[in-house]
PDB file of C-alpha atoms in Angstrom:
ATOM      1  CA  SER A   1     134.366  26.320 -49.980  1.00  0.00           C
ATOM      2  CA  ALA A   2     136.924  27.958 -47.711  1.00  0.00           C
ATOM      3  CA  VAL A   3     137.427  28.171 -43.939  1.00  0.00           C
ATOM      4  CA  ILE A   4     137.340  31.819 -42.943  1.00  0.00           C
ATOM      5  CA  SER A   5     138.213  33.237 -39.540  1.00  0.00           C
ATOM      6  CA  GLN A   6     137.822  36.707 -38.171  1.00  0.00           C
ATOM      7  CA  LYS A   7     139.414  38.379 -35.209  1.00  0.00           C
ATOM      8  CA  PRO A   8     138.154  39.640 -32.911  1.00  0.00           C
ATOM      9  CA  SER A   9     134.761  37.969 -32.778  1.00  0.00           C
ATOM     10  CA  ARG A  10     133.393  40.888 -30.814  1.00  0.00           C
ATOM     11  CA  ASP A  11     134.596  44.057 -29.114  1.00  0.00           C
ATOM     12  CA  ILE A  12     133.338  47.026 -27.155  1.00  0.00           C
ATOM     13  CA  CYS A  13     135.165  50.220 -27.942  1.00  0.00           C
ATOM     14  CA  GLN A  14     135.189  53.807 -26.805  1.00  0.00           C
ATOM     15  CA  ARG A  15     134.134  56.619 -29.077  1.00  0.00           C
ATOM     16  CA  GLY A  16     137.074  58.130 -31.006  1.00  0.00           C
ATOM     17  CA  THR A  17     139.212  55.032 -31.009  1.00  0.00           C
ATOM     18  CA  SER A  18     139.998  52.667 -33.883  1.00  0.00           C
ATOM     19  CA  LEU A  19     139.608  48.921 -34.258  1.00  0.00           C
ATOM     20  CA  THR A  20     141.275  46.670 -36.797  1.00  0.00           C
ATOM     21  CA  ILE A  21     139.450  43.502 -37.805  1.00  0.00           C
ATOM     22  CA  GLN A  22     141.392  40.602 -39.351  1.00  0.00           C
ATOM     23  CA  CYS A  23     140.118  38.123 -41.920  1.00  0.00           C
ATOM     24  CA  GLN A  24     142.147  34.943 -42.570  1.00  0.00           C
ATOM     25  CA  VAL A  25     141.355  32.296 -45.136  1.00  0.00           C
ATOM     26  CA  ASP A  26     142.775  28.803 -45.210  1.00  0.00           C
ATOM     27  CA  SER A  27     143.281  28.885 -49.013  1.00  0.00           C
ATOM     28  CA  GLN A  28     144.048  31.312 -51.715  1.00  0.00           C
ATOM     29  CA  VAL A  29     141.067  33.355 -52.918  1.00  0.00           C
ATOM     30  CA  THR A  30     140.473  35.516 -55.870  1.00  0.00           C
ATOM     31  CA  MET A  31     138.302  38.141 -54.214  1.00  0.00           C
ATOM     32  CA  MET A  32     137.761  39.424 -50.714  1.00  0.00           C
ATOM     33  CA  PHE A  33     135.023  41.769 -49.565  1.00  0.00           C
ATOM     34  CA  TRP A  34     134.039  43.636 -46.389  1.00  0.00           C
ATOM     35  CA  TYR A  35     130.413  44.093 -45.422  1.00  0.00           C
ATOM     36  CA  ARG A  36     128.593  45.878 -42.632  1.00  0.00           C
ATOM     37  CA  GLN A  37     125.351  44.517 -41.193  1.00  0.00           C
ATOM     38  CA  GLN A  38     123.393  46.562 -38.755  1.00  0.00           C
ATOM     39  CA  PRO A  39     121.079  44.783 -36.322  1.00  0.00           C
ATOM     40  CA  GLY A  40     118.185  43.104 -38.098  1.00  0.00           C
ATOM     41  CA  GLN A  41     119.237  44.449 -41.478  1.00  0.00           C
ATOM     42  CA  SER A  42     120.642  43.090 -44.687  1.00  0.00           C
ATOM     43  CA  LEU A  43     124.278  43.351 -45.691  1.00  0.00           C
ATOM     44  CA  THR A  44     125.864  46.513 -47.063  1.00  0.00           C
ATOM     45  CA  LEU A  45     129.090  46.237 -49.062  1.00  0.00           C
ATOM     46  CA  ILE A  46     131.824  48.505 -47.755  1.00  0.00           C
ATOM     47  CA  ALA A  47     134.591  47.705 -50.227  1.00  0.00           C
ATOM     48  CA  THR A  48     136.405  45.127 -52.287  1.00  0.00           C
ATOM     49  CA  ALA A  49     139.819  44.333 -50.893  1.00  0.00           C
ATOM     50  CA  ASN A  50     142.287  44.268 -53.731  1.00  0.00           C
ATOM     51  CA  GLN A  51     145.569  42.410 -53.292  1.00  0.00           C
ATOM     52  CA  GLY A  52     148.557  44.749 -53.375  1.00  0.00           C
ATOM     53  CA  SER A  53     146.543  47.808 -54.248  1.00  0.00           C
ATOM     54  CA  GLU A  54     143.989  50.201 -52.795  1.00  0.00           C
ATOM     55  CA  ALA A  55     140.548  48.826 -52.023  1.00  0.00           C
ATOM     56  CA  THR A  56     137.558  49.715 -54.122  1.00  0.00           C
ATOM     57  CA  TYR A  57     134.984  51.499 -51.933  1.00  0.00           C
ATOM     58  CA  GLU A  58     131.270  51.660 -52.361  1.00  0.00           C
ATOM     59  CA  SER A  59     129.333  54.907 -52.315  1.00  0.00           C
ATOM     60  CA  GLY A  60     129.131  56.266 -48.816  1.00  0.00           C
ATOM     61  CA  PHE A  61     132.347  54.610 -47.571  1.00  0.00           C
ATOM     62  CA  VAL A  62     135.744  56.259 -47.633  1.00  0.00           C
ATOM     63  CA  ILE A  63     139.309  55.099 -47.117  1.00  0.00           C
ATOM     64  CA  ASP A  64     139.952  57.506 -44.292  1.00  0.00           C
ATOM     65  CA  LYS A  65     137.142  55.976 -42.210  1.00  0.00           C
ATOM     66  CA  PHE A  66     137.598  52.316 -43.319  1.00  0.00           C
ATOM     67  CA  PRO A  67     141.180  51.719 -44.391  1.00  0.00           C
ATOM     68  CA  ILE A  68     141.639  48.214 -45.776  1.00  0.00           C
ATOM     69  CA  SER A  69     144.723  46.186 -46.423  1.00  0.00           C
ATOM     70  CA  ARG A  70     145.175  42.955 -48.389  1.00  0.00           C
ATOM     71  CA  PRO A  71     148.831  42.072 -48.426  1.00  0.00           C
ATOM     72  CA  ASN A  72     148.349  38.576 -49.957  1.00  0.00           C
ATOM     73  CA  LEU A  73     145.746  36.129 -51.251  1.00  0.00           C
ATOM     74  CA  THR A  74     144.654  34.836 -47.893  1.00  0.00           C
ATOM     75  CA  PHE A  75     144.517  37.790 -45.501  1.00  0.00           C
ATOM     76  CA  SER A  76     142.855  41.180 -45.205  1.00  0.00           C
ATOM     77  CA  THR A  77     142.206  43.725 -42.490  1.00  0.00           C
ATOM     78  CA  LEU A  78     139.524  46.360 -42.083  1.00  0.00           C
ATOM     79  CA  THR A  79     140.019  49.249 -39.719  1.00  0.00           C
ATOM     80  CA  VAL A  80     137.108  51.227 -38.356  1.00  0.00           C
ATOM     81  CA  SER A  81     138.604  54.622 -37.539  1.00  0.00           C
ATOM     82  CA  ASN A  82     137.557  57.373 -35.112  1.00  0.00           C
ATOM     83  CA  MET A  83     134.536  55.311 -34.106  1.00  0.00           C
ATOM     84  CA  SER A  84     131.162  56.661 -33.096  1.00  0.00           C
ATOM     85  CA  PRO A  85     128.097  54.777 -31.775  1.00  0.00           C
ATOM     86  CA  GLU A  86     126.712  54.770 -35.334  1.00  0.00           C
ATOM     87  CA  ASP A  87     129.536  52.369 -36.260  1.00  0.00           C
ATOM     88  CA  SER A  88     128.114  49.767 -33.945  1.00  0.00           C
ATOM     89  CA  SER A  89     127.402  46.853 -36.253  1.00  0.00           C
ATOM     90  CA  ILE A  90     128.471  43.413 -37.400  1.00  0.00           C
ATOM     91  CA  TYR A  91     131.370  43.494 -39.845  1.00  0.00           C
ATOM     92  CA  LEU A  92     131.759  40.455 -42.135  1.00  0.00           C
ATOM     93  CA  CYS A  93     134.409  39.497 -44.603  1.00  0.00           C
ATOM     94  CA  SER A  94     133.563  37.311 -47.566  1.00  0.00           C
ATOM     95  CA  VAL A  95     135.685  35.556 -50.159  1.00  0.00           C
ATOM     96  CA  VAL A  96     135.425  33.948 -53.602  1.00  0.00           C
ATOM     97  CA  PRO A  97     137.711  30.939 -53.481  1.00  0.00           C
ATOM     98  CA  ARG A  98     140.069  30.281 -56.361  1.00  0.00           C
ATOM     99  CA  GLY A  99     138.517  27.889 -58.825  1.00  0.00           C
ATOM    100  CA  ASN A 100     135.038  28.789 -57.610  1.00  0.00           C
ATOM    101  CA  THR A 101     132.501  30.410 -59.885  1.00  0.00           C
ATOM    102  CA  ASP A 102     131.678  33.667 -58.252  1.00  0.00           C
ATOM    103  CA  THR A 103     130.122  32.232 -55.083  1.00  0.00           C
ATOM    104  CA  GLN A 104     130.897  34.168 -51.958  1.00  0.00           C
ATOM    105  CA  TYR A 105     131.570  32.507 -48.568  1.00  0.00           C
ATOM    106  CA  PHE A 106     131.417  34.490 -45.382  1.00  0.00           C
ATOM    107  CA  GLY A 107     133.425  34.719 -42.236  1.00  0.00           C
ATOM    108  CA  PRO A 108     131.766  34.458 -38.852  1.00  0.00           C
ATOM    109  CA  GLY A 109     131.581  38.197 -38.391  1.00  0.00           C
ATOM    110  CA  THR A 110     132.863  40.704 -35.796  1.00  0.00           C
ATOM    111  CA  ARG A 111     130.269  42.308 -33.589  1.00  0.00           C
ATOM    112  CA  LEU A 112     131.374  45.853 -32.722  1.00  0.00           C
ATOM    113  CA  THR A 113     129.766  47.972 -30.061  1.00  0.00           C
ATOM    114  CA  VAL A 114     130.853  51.589 -29.685  1.00  0.00           C
ATOM    115  CA  LEU A 115     130.029  53.379 -26.498  1.00  0.00           C
TER     116      LEU A 115
ATOM    117  CA  ALA B   1     120.170  48.214 -61.943  1.00  0.00           C
ATOM    118  CA  GLN B   2     119.427  44.864 -60.365  1.00  0.00           C
ATOM    119  CA  THR B   3     117.070  44.557 -57.377  1.00  0.00           C
ATOM    120  CA  VAL B   4     116.115  41.713 -55.074  1.00  0.00           C
ATOM    121  CA  THR B   5     112.825  41.737 -53.144  1.00  0.00           C
ATOM    122  CA  GLN B   6     111.872  39.487 -50.274  1.00  0.00           C
ATOM    123  CA  SER B   7     108.259  40.296 -49.461  1.00  0.00           C
ATOM    124  CA  GLN B   8     108.028  38.273 -46.194  1.00  0.00           C
ATOM    125  CA  PRO B   9     109.896  39.991 -43.337  1.00  0.00           C
ATOM    126  CA  GLU B  10     109.046  37.239 -40.905  1.00  0.00           C
ATOM    127  CA  MET B  11     107.465  33.733 -40.913  1.00  0.00           C
ATOM    128  CA  SER B  12     106.737  31.062 -38.386  1.00  0.00           C
ATOM    129  CA  VAL B  13     106.027  27.376 -38.990  1.00  0.00           C
ATOM    130  CA  GLN B  14     105.766  24.244 -36.874  1.00  0.00           C
ATOM    131  CA  GLU B  15     108.575  21.806 -36.846  1.00  0.00           C
ATOM    132  CA  ALA B  16     108.372  19.132 -39.595  1.00  0.00           C
ATOM    133  CA  GLU B  17     106.209  21.334 -41.800  1.00  0.00           C
ATOM    134  CA  THR B  18     107.253  22.572 -45.213  1.00  0.00           C
ATOM    135  CA  VAL B  19     107.828  26.282 -45.678  1.00  0.00           C
ATOM    136  CA  THR B  20     108.385  28.378 -48.779  1.00  0.00           C
ATOM    137  CA  LEU B  21     110.265  31.685 -48.728  1.00  0.00           C
ATOM    138  CA  SER B  22     109.624  34.077 -51.631  1.00  0.00           C
ATOM    139  CA  CYS B  23     112.138  36.042 -53.628  1.00  0.00           C
ATOM    140  CA  THR B  24     111.710  38.112 -56.730  1.00  0.00           C
ATOM    141  CA  TYR B  25     114.325  40.024 -58.644  1.00  0.00           C
ATOM    142  CA  ASP B  26     114.615  42.426 -61.455  1.00  0.00           C
ATOM    143  CA  THR B  27     117.238  42.440 -64.162  1.00  0.00           C
ATOM    144  CA  SER B  28     117.546  42.984 -67.887  1.00  0.00           C
ATOM    145  CA  GLU B  29     120.494  40.573 -68.043  1.00  0.00           C
ATOM    146  CA  ASN B  30     120.325  36.954 -69.101  1.00  0.00           C
ATOM    147  CA  ASN B  31     123.280  35.359 -67.338  1.00  0.00           C
ATOM    148  CA  TYR B  32     123.458  35.485 -63.582  1.00  0.00           C
ATOM    149  CA  TYR B  33     123.495  33.480 -60.346  1.00  0.00           C
ATOM    150  CA  LEU B  34     120.917  33.344 -57.598  1.00  0.00           C
ATOM    151  CA  PHE B  35     121.646  32.345 -54.045  1.00  0.00           C
ATOM    152  CA  TRP B  36     119.960  31.663 -50.768  1.00  0.00           C
ATOM    153  CA  TYR B  37     122.018  32.349 -47.699  1.00  0.00           C
ATOM    154  CA  LYS B  38     121.085  31.420 -44.108  1.00  0.00           C
ATOM    155  CA  GLN B  39     122.182  33.440 -41.085  1.00  0.00           C
ATOM    156  CA  PRO B  40     121.421  31.725 -37.731  1.00  0.00           C
ATOM    157  CA  PRO B  41     121.526  33.730 -34.515  1.00  0.00           C
ATOM    158  CA  SER B  42     125.211  32.828 -34.323  1.00  0.00           C
ATOM    159  CA  ARG B  43     125.467  35.292 -37.276  1.00  0.00           C
ATOM    160  CA  GLN B  44     127.600  33.124 -39.557  1.00  0.00           C
ATOM    161  CA  MET B  45     126.309  33.496 -43.109  1.00  0.00           C
ATOM    162  CA  ILE B  46     126.010  30.049 -44.703  1.00  0.00           C
ATOM    163  CA  LEU B  47     125.385  29.380 -48.375  1.00  0.00           C
ATOM    164  CA  VAL B  48     122.287  27.190 -48.665  1.00  0.00           C
ATOM    165  CA  ILE B  49     121.833  26.833 -52.377  1.00  0.00           C
ATOM    166  CA  ARG B  50     122.951  28.309 -55.700  1.00  0.00           C
ATOM    167  CA  GLN B  51     121.231  28.428 -59.092  1.00  0.00           C
ATOM    168  CA  GLU B  52     122.749  29.384 -62.407  1.00  0.00           C
ATOM    169  CA  ALA B  53     120.256  31.142 -64.553  1.00  0.00           C
ATOM    170  CA  TYR B  54     121.073  29.151 -67.645  1.00  0.00           C
ATOM    171  CA  LYS B  55     120.080  25.923 -65.937  1.00  0.00           C
ATOM    172  CA  GLN B  56     116.437  25.028 -66.221  1.00  0.00           C
ATOM    173  CA  GLN B  57     116.623  22.344 -63.566  1.00  0.00           C
ATOM    174  CA  ASN B  58     115.906  23.601 -60.046  1.00  0.00           C
ATOM    175  CA  ALA B  59     118.762  23.268 -57.610  1.00  0.00           C
ATOM    176  CA  THR B  60     118.359  20.975 -54.650  1.00  0.00           C
ATOM    177  CA  GLU B  61     120.428  20.424 -51.506  1.00  0.00           C
ATOM    178  CA  ASN B  62     118.897  17.794 -49.218  1.00  0.00           C
ATOM    179  CA  ARG B  63     115.802  19.392 -47.605  1.00  0.00           C
ATOM    180  CA  PHE B  64     116.310  22.648 -49.455  1.00  0.00           C
ATOM    181  CA  SER B  65     115.108  23.155 -52.984  1.00  0.00           C
ATOM    182  CA  VAL B  66     114.281  26.162 -55.151  1.00  0.00           C
ATOM    183  CA  ASN B  67     111.520  26.952 -57.625  1.00  0.00           C
ATOM    184  CA  PHE B  68     113.310  29.051 -60.230  1.00  0.00           C
ATOM    185  CA  GLN B  69     110.942  30.767 -62.652  1.00  0.00           C
ATOM    186  CA  LYS B  70     113.215  32.775 -64.968  1.00  0.00           C
ATOM    187  CA  ALA B  71     110.420  34.436 -66.982  1.00  0.00           C
ATOM    188  CA  ALA B  72     108.659  35.500 -63.837  1.00  0.00           C
ATOM    189  CA  LYS B  73     111.982  36.466 -62.186  1.00  0.00           C
ATOM    190  CA  SER B  74     111.042  34.421 -59.168  1.00  0.00           C
ATOM    191  CA  PHE B  75     113.407  32.324 -56.992  1.00  0.00           C
ATOM    192  CA  SER B  76     111.591  30.822 -54.020  1.00  0.00           C
ATOM    193  CA  LEU B  77     113.193  28.516 -51.399  1.00  0.00           C
ATOM    194  CA  LYS B  78     111.356  25.489 -50.118  1.00  0.00           C
ATOM    195  CA  ILE B  79     112.459  23.850 -46.829  1.00  0.00           C
ATOM    196  CA  SER B  80     110.993  20.430 -46.342  1.00  0.00           C
ATOM    197  CA  ASP B  81     110.575  18.684 -42.994  1.00  0.00           C
ATOM    198  CA  SER B  82     111.672  21.863 -41.201  1.00  0.00           C
ATOM    199  CA  GLN B  83     113.888  21.530 -38.127  1.00  0.00           C
ATOM    200  CA  LEU B  84     114.521  23.751 -35.166  1.00  0.00           C
ATOM    201  CA  GLY B  85     118.014  24.446 -36.509  1.00  0.00           C
ATOM    202  CA  ASP B  86     116.458  26.021 -39.583  1.00  0.00           C
ATOM    203  CA  THR B  87     115.547  29.059 -37.452  1.00  0.00           C
ATOM    204  CA  ALA B  88     117.468  31.898 -39.045  1.00  0.00           C
ATOM    205  CA  MET B  89     117.410  34.920 -41.289  1.00  0.00           C
ATOM    206  CA  TYR B  90     117.341  33.890 -44.921  1.00  0.00           C
ATOM    207  CA  PHE B  91     118.751  36.172 -47.623  1.00  0.00           C
ATOM    208  CA  CYS B  92     118.110  35.864 -51.315  1.00  0.00           C
ATOM    209  CA  ALA B  93     120.939  37.233 -53.465  1.00  0.00           C
ATOM    210  CA  PHE B  94     121.690  38.000 -57.080  1.00  0.00           C
ATOM    211  CA  LEU B  95     125.037  38.175 -58.974  1.00  0.00           C
ATOM    212  CA  LEU B  96     125.662  38.892 -62.605  1.00  0.00           C
ATOM    213  CA  MET B  97     127.788  36.186 -64.277  1.00  0.00           C
ATOM    214  CA  ASN B  98     131.278  37.016 -65.580  1.00  0.00           C
ATOM    215  CA  ARG B  99     130.958  40.636 -64.668  1.00  0.00           C
ATOM    216  CA  ASP B 100     132.889  42.713 -62.190  1.00  0.00           C
ATOM    217  CA  ASP B 101     129.836  43.511 -60.157  1.00  0.00           C
ATOM    218  CA  LYS B 102     128.702  43.194 -56.589  1.00  0.00           C
ATOM    219  CA  ILE B 103     126.267  40.680 -55.164  1.00  0.00           C
ATOM    220  CA  ILE B 104     122.838  42.163 -54.419  1.00  0.00           C
ATOM    221  CA  PHE B 105     121.056  40.982 -51.251  1.00  0.00           C
ATOM    222  CA  GLY B 106     117.419  41.139 -50.387  1.00  0.00           C
ATOM    223  CA  LYS B 107     116.311  42.461 -47.007  1.00  0.00           C
ATOM    224  CA  GLY B 108     115.904  39.015 -45.586  1.00  0.00           C
ATOM    225  CA  THR B 109     113.141  36.833 -44.136  1.00  0.00           C
ATOM    226  CA  ARG B 110     113.281  35.896 -40.511  1.00  0.00           C
ATOM    227  CA  LEU B 111     112.128  32.307 -40.146  1.00  0.00           C
ATOM    228  CA  HIS B 112     111.066  30.777 -36.834  1.00  0.00           C
ATOM    229  CA  ILE B 113     110.635  27.070 -36.550  1.00  0.00           C
ATOM    230  CA  LEU B 114     108.375  26.297 -33.606  1.00  0.00           C
ATOM    231  CA  PRO B 115     108.601  23.141 -31.534  1.00  0.00           C
TER     232      PRO B 115
END
């Protein structure tokens, strides 16, 4: 497996502002993903973070709202832009470690509350 | 398209009892992985167990075991000698093997272990 950290662990933000969430892994990984999980719900994939190129977004998610960077094999950021209360959620990154067979491991999550 | 169904939104059992969580899935593919993830109140998603579809033997990890019935497309999780720390949301998940596809999560089962 891999050790995955996320910063911040939680935040409370004002409507209209933006927040950048960081995901750091202790080893190189082949794939990195960003998910959203609303309270009591299952996970929804936002996008696949591609190293050195634009992320691949799922239906309903766009780059202007959720810009993603992945400058190397161990780090990615997700920005939640122009936030509204509907963006209040838990945001999780997950990774597929190098040498692993498709199994995803998850970070501890970032709990975002938008007022 | 693949789907994953968890028919039990919530369950409660007494400590030390055995509990089985149900999961069914639908696919026309033959090669895939199935997973059970655990998400305690701390929200960290933890991989509990993984099963490759080509393996007939049911996966086991300590007190956790699965009953994988490929023909019936069923993948239940059995927790033996349940402990208070097993209290969590449990998600069943499906992933096609060797394909550039996303993992599909069920809606989850909230499990309460009662003292």
